[in-house]
Coordinates of C-alpha atoms in Angstrom, one line a residue:
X682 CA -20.1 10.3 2.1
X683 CA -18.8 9.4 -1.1
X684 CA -20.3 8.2 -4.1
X685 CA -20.9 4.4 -4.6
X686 CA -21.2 2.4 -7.8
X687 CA -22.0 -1.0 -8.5
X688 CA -21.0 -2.6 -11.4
X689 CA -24.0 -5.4 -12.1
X690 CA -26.2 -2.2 -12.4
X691 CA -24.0 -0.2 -14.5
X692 CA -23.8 2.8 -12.4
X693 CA -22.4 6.0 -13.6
X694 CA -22.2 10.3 -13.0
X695 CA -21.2 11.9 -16.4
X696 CA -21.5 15.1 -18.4
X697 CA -20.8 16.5 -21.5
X698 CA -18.6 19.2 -21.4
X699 CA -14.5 19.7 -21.9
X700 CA -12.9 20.9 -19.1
X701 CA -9.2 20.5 -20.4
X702 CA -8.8 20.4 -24.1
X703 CA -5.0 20.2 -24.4
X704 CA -2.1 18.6 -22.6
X705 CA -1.3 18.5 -19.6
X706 CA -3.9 17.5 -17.7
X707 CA -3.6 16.2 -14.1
X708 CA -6.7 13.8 -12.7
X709 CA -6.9 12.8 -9.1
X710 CA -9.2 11.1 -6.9
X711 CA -9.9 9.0 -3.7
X712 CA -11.2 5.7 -4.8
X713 CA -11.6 2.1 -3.3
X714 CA -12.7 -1.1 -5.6
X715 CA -15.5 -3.4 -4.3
X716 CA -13.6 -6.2 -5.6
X717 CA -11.0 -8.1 -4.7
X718 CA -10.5 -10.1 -7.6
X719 CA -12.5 -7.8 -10.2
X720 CA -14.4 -9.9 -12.4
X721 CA -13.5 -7.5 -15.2
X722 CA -12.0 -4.5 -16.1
X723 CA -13.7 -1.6 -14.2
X724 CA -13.3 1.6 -15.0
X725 CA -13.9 4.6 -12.6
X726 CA -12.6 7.2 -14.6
X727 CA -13.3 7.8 -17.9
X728 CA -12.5 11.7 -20.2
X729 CA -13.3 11.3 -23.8
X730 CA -15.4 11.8 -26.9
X731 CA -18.7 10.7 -26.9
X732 CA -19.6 9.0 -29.5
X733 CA -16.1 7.6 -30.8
X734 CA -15.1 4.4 -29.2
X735 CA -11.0 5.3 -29.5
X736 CA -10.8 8.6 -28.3
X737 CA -10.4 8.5 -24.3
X738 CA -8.2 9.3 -21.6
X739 CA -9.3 6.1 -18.7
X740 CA -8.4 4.8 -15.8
X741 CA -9.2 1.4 -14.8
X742 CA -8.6 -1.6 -12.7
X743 CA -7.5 -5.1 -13.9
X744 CA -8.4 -8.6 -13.6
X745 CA -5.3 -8.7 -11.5
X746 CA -6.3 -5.5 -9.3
X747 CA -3.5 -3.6 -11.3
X748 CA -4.7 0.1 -11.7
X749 CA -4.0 1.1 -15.4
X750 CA -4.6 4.5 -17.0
X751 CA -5.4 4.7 -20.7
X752 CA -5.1 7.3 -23.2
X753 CA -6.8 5.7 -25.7
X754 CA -6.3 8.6 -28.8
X755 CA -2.7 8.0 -28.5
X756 CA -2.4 4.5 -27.6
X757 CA -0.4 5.7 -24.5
X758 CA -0.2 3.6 -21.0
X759 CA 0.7 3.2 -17.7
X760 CA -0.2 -0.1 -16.5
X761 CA 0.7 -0.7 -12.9
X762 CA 1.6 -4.1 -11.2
X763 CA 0.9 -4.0 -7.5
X764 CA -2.6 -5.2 -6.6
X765 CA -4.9 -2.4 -5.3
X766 CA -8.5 -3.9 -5.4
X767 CA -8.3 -4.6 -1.7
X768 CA -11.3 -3.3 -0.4
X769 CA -9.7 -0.2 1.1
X770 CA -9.4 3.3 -0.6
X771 CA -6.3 4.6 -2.3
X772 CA -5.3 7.9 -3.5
X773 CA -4.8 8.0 -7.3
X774 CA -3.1 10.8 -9.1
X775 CA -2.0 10.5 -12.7
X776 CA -0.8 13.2 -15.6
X777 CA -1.7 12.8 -19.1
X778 CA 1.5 14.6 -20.9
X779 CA 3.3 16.1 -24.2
X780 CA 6.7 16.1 -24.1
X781 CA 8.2 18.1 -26.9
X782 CA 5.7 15.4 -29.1
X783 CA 6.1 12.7 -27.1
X784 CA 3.1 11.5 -25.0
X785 CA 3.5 9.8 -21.6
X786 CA 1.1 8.7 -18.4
X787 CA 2.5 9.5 -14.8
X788 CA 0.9 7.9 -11.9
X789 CA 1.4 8.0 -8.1
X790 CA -0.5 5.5 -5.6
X791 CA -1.0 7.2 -2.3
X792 CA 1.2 10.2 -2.3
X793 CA 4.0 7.3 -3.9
X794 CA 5.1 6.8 -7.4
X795 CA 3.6 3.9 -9.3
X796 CA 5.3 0.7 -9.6
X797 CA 5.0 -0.7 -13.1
X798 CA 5.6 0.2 -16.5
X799 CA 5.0 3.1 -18.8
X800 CA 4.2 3.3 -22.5
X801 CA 5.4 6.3 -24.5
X802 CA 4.1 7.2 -28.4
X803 CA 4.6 10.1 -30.6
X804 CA 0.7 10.2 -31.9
X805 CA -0.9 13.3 -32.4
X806 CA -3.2 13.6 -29.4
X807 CA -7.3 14.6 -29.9
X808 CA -7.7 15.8 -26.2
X809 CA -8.9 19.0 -27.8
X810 CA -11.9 16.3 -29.5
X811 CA -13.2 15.4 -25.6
X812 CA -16.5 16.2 -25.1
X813 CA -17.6 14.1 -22.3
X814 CA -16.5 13.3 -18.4
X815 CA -17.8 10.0 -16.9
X816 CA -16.9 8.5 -13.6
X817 CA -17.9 4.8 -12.8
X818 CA -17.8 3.3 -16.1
X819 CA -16.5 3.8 -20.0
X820 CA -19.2 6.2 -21.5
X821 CA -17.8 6.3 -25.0
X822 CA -20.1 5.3 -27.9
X823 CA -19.7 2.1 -27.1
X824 CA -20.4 2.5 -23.0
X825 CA -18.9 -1.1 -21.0
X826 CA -16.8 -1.8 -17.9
X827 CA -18.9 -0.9 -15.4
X828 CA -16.9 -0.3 -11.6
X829 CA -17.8 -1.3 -8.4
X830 CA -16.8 0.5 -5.8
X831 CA -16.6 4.1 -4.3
X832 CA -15.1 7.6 -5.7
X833 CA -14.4 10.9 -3.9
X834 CA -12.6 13.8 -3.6
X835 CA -11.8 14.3 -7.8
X836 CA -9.9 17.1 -8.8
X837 CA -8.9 17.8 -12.4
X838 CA -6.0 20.3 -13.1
X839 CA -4.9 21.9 -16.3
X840 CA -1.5 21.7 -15.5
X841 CA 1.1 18.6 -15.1
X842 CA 1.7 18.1 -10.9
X843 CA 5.0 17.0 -9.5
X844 CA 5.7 14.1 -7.0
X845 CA 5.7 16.5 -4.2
X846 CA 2.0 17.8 -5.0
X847 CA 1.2 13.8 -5.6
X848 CA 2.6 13.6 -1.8
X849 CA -0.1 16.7 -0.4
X850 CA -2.8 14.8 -2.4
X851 CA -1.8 11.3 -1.1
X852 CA -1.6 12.9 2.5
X853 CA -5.4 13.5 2.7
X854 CA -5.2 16.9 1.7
X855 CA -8.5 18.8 -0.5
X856 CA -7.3 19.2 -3.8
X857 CA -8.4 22.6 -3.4
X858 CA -4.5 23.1 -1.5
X859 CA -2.4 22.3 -4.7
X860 CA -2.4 25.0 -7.5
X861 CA -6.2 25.8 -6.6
X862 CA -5.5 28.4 -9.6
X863 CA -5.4 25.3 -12.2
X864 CA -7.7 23.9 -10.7
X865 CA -10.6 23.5 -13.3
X866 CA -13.1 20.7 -11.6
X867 CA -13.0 19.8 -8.4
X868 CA -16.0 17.1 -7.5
X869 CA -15.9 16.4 -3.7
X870 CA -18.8 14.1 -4.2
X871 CA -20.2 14.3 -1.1
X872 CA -23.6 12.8 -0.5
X873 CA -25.3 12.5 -3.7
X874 CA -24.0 16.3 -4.7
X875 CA -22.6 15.8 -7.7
X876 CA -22.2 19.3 -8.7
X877 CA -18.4 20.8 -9.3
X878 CA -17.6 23.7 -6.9
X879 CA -14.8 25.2 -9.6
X880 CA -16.0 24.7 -12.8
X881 CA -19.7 24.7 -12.5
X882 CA -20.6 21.7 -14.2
X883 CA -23.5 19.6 -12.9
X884 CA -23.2 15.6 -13.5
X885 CA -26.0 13.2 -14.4
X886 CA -26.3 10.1 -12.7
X887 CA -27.1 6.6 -14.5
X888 CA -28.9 4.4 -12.7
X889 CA -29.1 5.0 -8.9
X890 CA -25.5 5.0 -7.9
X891 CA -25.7 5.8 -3.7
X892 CA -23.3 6.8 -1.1
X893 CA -21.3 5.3 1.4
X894 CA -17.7 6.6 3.9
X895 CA -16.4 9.5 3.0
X896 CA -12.0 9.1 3.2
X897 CA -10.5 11.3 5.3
X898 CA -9.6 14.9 3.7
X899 CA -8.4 18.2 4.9
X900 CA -10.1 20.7 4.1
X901 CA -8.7 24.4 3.5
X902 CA -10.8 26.7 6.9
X903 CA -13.0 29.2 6.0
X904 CA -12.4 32.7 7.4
X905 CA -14.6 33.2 9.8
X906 CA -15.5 37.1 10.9
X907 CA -17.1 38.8 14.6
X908 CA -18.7 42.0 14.5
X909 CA -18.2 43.5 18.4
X910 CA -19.9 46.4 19.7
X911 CA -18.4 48.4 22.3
X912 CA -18.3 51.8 23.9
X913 CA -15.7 54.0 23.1
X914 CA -14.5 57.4 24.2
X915 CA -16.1 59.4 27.2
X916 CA -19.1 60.7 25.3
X917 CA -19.8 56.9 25.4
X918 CA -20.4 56.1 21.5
X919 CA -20.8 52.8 20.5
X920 CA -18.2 51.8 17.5
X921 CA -18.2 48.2 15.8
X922 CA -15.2 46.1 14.9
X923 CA -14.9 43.4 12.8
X924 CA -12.1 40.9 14.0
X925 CA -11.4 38.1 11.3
X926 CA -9.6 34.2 12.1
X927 CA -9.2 31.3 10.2

């Protein structure tokens, strides 16, 4: 089950806390708009500092169904142009980066590159400044554009991801398969656990966001072990072994 927002009611999850605080940082997610023609712009994903109104890293969809990312302290963009507010989910992956000064948005739909355009600037980043994550709507000081729709399955990464990770991610597989050792929050938001299995951080809700379908996702198997008694020798001890299988 994932976790379901609606936008009329201005549901949210958030913390405060700064679980990347330089560049790169990789953000991924399972996520399906409620709106076909969005009557806004909706924002599901939102990395910033609280109580400034310019200092964010977001991703958002358009009136045109367009999924944009946002980071806000550099004026940086991608802004895609195919329409993805179809009612179905879609696998979004996108890296926030600093390239020798130069800062730039990746983004890969379903496992895919992005189609659309992207927006490079040379402004000196304040991703170190971010003090709060927020999924569902822009909780800057100046909290608007609620989303409607679901989320699942977000992973954030400390590290920039290629196209070929994009493609595990995009494939259904946990995030917990790709670099689980840069891995620094992992939110399978399952039910209405909001809790983050990596990093340990424990999100709020706002309002009374629910929970509907969970997408498909593979998830690593847990080791499982058997303890066997049996009798060994002629003085007929008893030994135990411990057989272990994924």
């Amino acid at each position: 089950m994932a976790r379901t927002f609606v936008l009329t009611d201005s549901e949210y999850l958030y913390v405060n806390a700064s679980p990347v605080t330089a560049h790169p940082i990789s953000v991924a997610a399972w996520v399906k708009a409620a709106n076909n023609n969005p009557v806004d712009v909706e924002n599901w994903f939102y990395y910033g500092v609280k109580a400034s109104s310019d200092q964010w890293l977001s991703c958002h969809f358009t009136l045109d169904g367009y999924i944009t990312v946002w980071g806000r302290d550099t004026n940086t963009f991608f802004e895609g142009d195919v329409d993805f507010a179809d009612g179905a989910y879609h696998h979004i992956l996108f890296v926030y980066y600093d390239d020798a000064g130069l800062k730039g948005i990746l983004m890969y739909i379903d496992g895919l590159a992005a189609s659309g355009t992207e927006t490079r600037t040379s402004f000196a980043s304040e991703i170190n400044l971010f003090d709060r994550l927020a999924i569902g709507m822009l909780r800057d000081g100046s909290p608007s554009n609620p989303f409607s729709g679901d989320v699942a399955e977000l992973g954030i990464w400390n590290v920039q991801l290629t196209a070929a990770e994009a493609a595990i991610l995009g494939a259904g597989y946990s995030p917990l398969f790709v670099r689980p050792q840069n891995l620094v929050t992992y939110l399978p938001l399952i039910r209405d656990n909001d809790e983050d299995i990596i990093g340990g951080l424990s999100l709020t809700a706002g309002g009374t966001p629910t929970v509907s379908a969970h997408p498909r996702v593979i998830y690593p198997v847990s080791p499982r072990t058997h303890e066997y008694a049996v009798v060994a020798g002629g003085g007929g001890e008893v030994v135990k072994i411990m057989l272990q299988h994924g």
